[in-house]
Coordinates of C-alpha atoms in Angstrom, one line a residue:
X1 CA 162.1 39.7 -27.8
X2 CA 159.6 41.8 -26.6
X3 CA 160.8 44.3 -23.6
X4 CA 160.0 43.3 -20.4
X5 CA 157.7 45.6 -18.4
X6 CA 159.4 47.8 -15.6
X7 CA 158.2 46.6 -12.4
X8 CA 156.3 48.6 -9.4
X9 CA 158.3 49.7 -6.6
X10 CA 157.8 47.6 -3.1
X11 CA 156.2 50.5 -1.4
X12 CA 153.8 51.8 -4.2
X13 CA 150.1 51.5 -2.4
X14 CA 147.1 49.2 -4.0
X15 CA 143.6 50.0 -4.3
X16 CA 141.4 47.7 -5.4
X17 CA 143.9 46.1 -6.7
X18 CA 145.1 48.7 -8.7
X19 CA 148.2 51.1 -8.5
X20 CA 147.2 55.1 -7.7
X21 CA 148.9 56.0 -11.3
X22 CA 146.8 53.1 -13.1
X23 CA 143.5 54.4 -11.8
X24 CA 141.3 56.7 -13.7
X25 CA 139.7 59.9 -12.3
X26 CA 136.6 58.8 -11.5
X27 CA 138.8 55.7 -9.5
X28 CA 140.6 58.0 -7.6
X29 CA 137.7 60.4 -6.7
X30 CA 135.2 57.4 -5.3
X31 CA 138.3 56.5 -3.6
X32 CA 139.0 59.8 -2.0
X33 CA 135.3 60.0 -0.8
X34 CA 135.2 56.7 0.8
X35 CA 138.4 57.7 2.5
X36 CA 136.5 61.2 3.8
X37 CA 133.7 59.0 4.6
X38 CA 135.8 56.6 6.5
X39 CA 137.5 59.5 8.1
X40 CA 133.9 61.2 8.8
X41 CA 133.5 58.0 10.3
X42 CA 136.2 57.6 12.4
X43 CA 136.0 61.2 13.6
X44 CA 132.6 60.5 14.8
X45 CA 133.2 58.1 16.4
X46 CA 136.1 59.8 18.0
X47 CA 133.8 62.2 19.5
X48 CA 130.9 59.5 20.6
X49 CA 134.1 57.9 22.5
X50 CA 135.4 61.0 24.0
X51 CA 132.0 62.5 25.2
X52 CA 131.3 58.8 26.4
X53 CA 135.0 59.4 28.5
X54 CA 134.1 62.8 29.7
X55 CA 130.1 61.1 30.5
X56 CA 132.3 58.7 32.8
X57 CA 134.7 60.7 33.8
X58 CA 132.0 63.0 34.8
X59 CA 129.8 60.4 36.3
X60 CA 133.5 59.6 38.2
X61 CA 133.9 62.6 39.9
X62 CA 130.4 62.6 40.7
X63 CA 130.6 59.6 42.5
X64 CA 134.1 60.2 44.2
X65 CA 132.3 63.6 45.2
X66 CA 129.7 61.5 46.5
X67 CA 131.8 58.6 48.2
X68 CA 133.6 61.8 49.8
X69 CA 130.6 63.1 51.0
X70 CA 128.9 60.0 52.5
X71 CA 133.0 59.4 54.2
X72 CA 132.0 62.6 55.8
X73 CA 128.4 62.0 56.8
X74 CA 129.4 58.4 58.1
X75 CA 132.9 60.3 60.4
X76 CA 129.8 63.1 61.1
X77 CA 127.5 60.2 62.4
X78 CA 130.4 58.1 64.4
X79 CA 131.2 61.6 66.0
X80 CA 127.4 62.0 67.1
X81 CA 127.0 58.1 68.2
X82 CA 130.2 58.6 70.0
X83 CA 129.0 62.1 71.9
X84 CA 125.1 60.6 72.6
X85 CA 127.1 57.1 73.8
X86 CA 129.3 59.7 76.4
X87 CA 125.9 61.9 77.3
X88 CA 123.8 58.4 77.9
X89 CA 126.9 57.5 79.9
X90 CA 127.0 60.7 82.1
X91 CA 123.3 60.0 82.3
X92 CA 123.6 56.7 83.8
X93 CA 126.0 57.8 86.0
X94 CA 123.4 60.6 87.0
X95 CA 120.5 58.2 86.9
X96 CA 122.4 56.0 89.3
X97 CA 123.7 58.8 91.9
X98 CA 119.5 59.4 92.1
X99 CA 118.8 56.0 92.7
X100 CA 121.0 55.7 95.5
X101 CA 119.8 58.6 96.9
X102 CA 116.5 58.0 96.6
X103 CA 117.0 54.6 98.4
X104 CA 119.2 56.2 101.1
X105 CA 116.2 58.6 101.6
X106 CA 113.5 55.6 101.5
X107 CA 115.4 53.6 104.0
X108 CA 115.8 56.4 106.7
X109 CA 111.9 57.2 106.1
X110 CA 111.4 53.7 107.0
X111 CA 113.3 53.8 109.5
X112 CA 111.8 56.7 111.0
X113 CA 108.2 55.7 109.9
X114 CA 109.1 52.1 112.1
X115 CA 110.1 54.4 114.9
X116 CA 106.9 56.6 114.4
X117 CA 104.6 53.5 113.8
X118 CA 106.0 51.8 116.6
X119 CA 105.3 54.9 119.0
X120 CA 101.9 55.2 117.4
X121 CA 101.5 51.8 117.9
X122 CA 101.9 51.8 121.7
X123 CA 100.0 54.9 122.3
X124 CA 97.0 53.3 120.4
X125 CA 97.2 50.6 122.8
X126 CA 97.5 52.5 125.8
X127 CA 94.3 54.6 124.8
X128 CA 92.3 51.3 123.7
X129 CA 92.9 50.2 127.1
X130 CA 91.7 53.6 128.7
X131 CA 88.4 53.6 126.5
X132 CA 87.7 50.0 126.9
X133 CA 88.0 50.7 131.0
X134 CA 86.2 53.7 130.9
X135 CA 83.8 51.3 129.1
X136 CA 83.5 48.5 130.9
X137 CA 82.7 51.2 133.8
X138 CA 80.1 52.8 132.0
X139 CA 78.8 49.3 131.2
X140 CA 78.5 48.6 135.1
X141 CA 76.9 52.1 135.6
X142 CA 74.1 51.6 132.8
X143 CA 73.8 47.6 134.1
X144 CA 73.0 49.6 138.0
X145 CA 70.3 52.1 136.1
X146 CA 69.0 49.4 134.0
X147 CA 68.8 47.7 137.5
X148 CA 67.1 50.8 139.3
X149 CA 65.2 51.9 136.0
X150 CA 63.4 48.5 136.7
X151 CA 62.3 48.6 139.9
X152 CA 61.1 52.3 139.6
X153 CA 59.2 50.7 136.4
X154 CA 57.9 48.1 138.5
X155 CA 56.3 50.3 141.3
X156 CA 55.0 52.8 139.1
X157 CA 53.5 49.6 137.3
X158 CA 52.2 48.6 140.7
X159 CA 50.7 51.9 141.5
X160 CA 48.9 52.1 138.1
X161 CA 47.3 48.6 138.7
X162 CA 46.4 49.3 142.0
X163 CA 45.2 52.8 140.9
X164 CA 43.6 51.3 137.6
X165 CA 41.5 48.4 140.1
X166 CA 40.4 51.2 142.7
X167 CA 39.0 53.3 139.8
X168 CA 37.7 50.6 138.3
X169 CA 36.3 49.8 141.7
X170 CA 34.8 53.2 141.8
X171 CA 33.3 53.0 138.1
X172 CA 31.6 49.6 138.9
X173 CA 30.0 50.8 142.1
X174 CA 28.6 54.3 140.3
X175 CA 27.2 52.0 137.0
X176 CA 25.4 50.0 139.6
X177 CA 24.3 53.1 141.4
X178 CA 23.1 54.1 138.5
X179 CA 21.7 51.2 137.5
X180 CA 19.8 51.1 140.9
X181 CA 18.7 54.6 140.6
X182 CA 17.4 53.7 136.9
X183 CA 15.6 50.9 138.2
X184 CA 13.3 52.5 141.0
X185 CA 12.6 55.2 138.7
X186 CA 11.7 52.7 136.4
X187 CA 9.4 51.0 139.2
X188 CA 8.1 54.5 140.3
X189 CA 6.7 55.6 137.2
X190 CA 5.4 51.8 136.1
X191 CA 3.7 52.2 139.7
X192 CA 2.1 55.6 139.0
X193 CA 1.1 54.3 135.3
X194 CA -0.5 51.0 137.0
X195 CA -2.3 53.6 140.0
X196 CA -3.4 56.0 137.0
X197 CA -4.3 52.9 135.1
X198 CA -6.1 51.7 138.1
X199 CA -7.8 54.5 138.9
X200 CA -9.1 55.3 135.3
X201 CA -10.7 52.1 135.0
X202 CA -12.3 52.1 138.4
X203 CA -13.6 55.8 137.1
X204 CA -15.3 54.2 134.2
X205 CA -16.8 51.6 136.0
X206 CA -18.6 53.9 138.5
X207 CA -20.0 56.3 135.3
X208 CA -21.3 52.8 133.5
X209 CA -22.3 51.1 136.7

């Protein structure tokens, strides 16, 4: 009988189906550079993962930082809201103190311009009824002129008429003075022409007779 073969341990490792000491060189070599490439591999990728880590534990911080800051900003801003919401109500308060006095003040000038208005009021009555009897008197005194004016006006009127027909009186008696002493100077001269006339022909007769 043939010898049996010796068998391989449990823990001897397989590659490619084959047992380390029953690969050649060349075997073991392509072997060894995968494994350096795998491990190239592997170590790359170890990096990638931890700079992506670092990235987001950076970008964590960065955002905590952040978070942190906009806390702060938003306690900030409550703080401000909080001091303007006590300075608008001190403001009110002070807005409302003027008001009141500014109404107390308004309803003692009203009071006192009533009073004054009222006292103004009278007295402007009191001297209407002074001017409108000083002018109902002066209305009498000018009605008693008018009255007098008129009768002066109509003698004087009288006078002129009776003056105007006496001089007209006068003017119509000297026209027909004149007119008389016109017409007998008229008649005298046609009497001398008619005696001159007279004569010169009873001349002429006797020289031709």
């Amino acid at each position: 009988m043939a010898p049996k073969k010796k068998g391989r341990g449990k823990g001897t490792p397989v590659v490619d189906g084959l047992a380390p000491e029953d690969m050649t060189k060349e075997q073991v070599e392509g072997h060894i550079g995968r494994i350096r490439e795998e491990l190239d591999r592997e170590r790359e990728e170890r990096n990638y993962f931890q700079l992506e880590r670092d990235k987001i534990h950076t970008f964590w911080e960065i955002t905590r930082r952040q978070l942190e800051e906009k806390k702060a900003e938003l306690r900030n801003k409550d703080r401000e809201m909080e001091e303007a919401e006590e300075r608008h109500q001190v403001e009110i308060k002070v807005y409302k103190q003027k008001v009141k006095h500014l109404l107390y003040e308004h309803q003692n000038n009203l009071t006192e311009m009533k009073a004054e208005g009222t006292v103004a009021m009278k007295l402007a009555q009191k001297e209407h009824r002074t001017q409108e009897g000083t002018l109902r008197k002066d209305m009498r005194a000018l009605k008693v002129e008018l009255k007098e004016q008129e009768l002066a006006n109509e003698v004087v009127v009288k006078n002129l008429r009776l003056k105007h027909t006496e001089e007209i009186t006068k003017l119509r008696n000297d026209f027909e003075r004149q007119v008389r002493e016109i017409e007998a100077k008229y008649d005298k001269k046609m009497k001398m022409l008619r005696d001159e006339l007279d004569l010169r022909r009873k001349t002429e007769i006797h020289e031709y007779g």
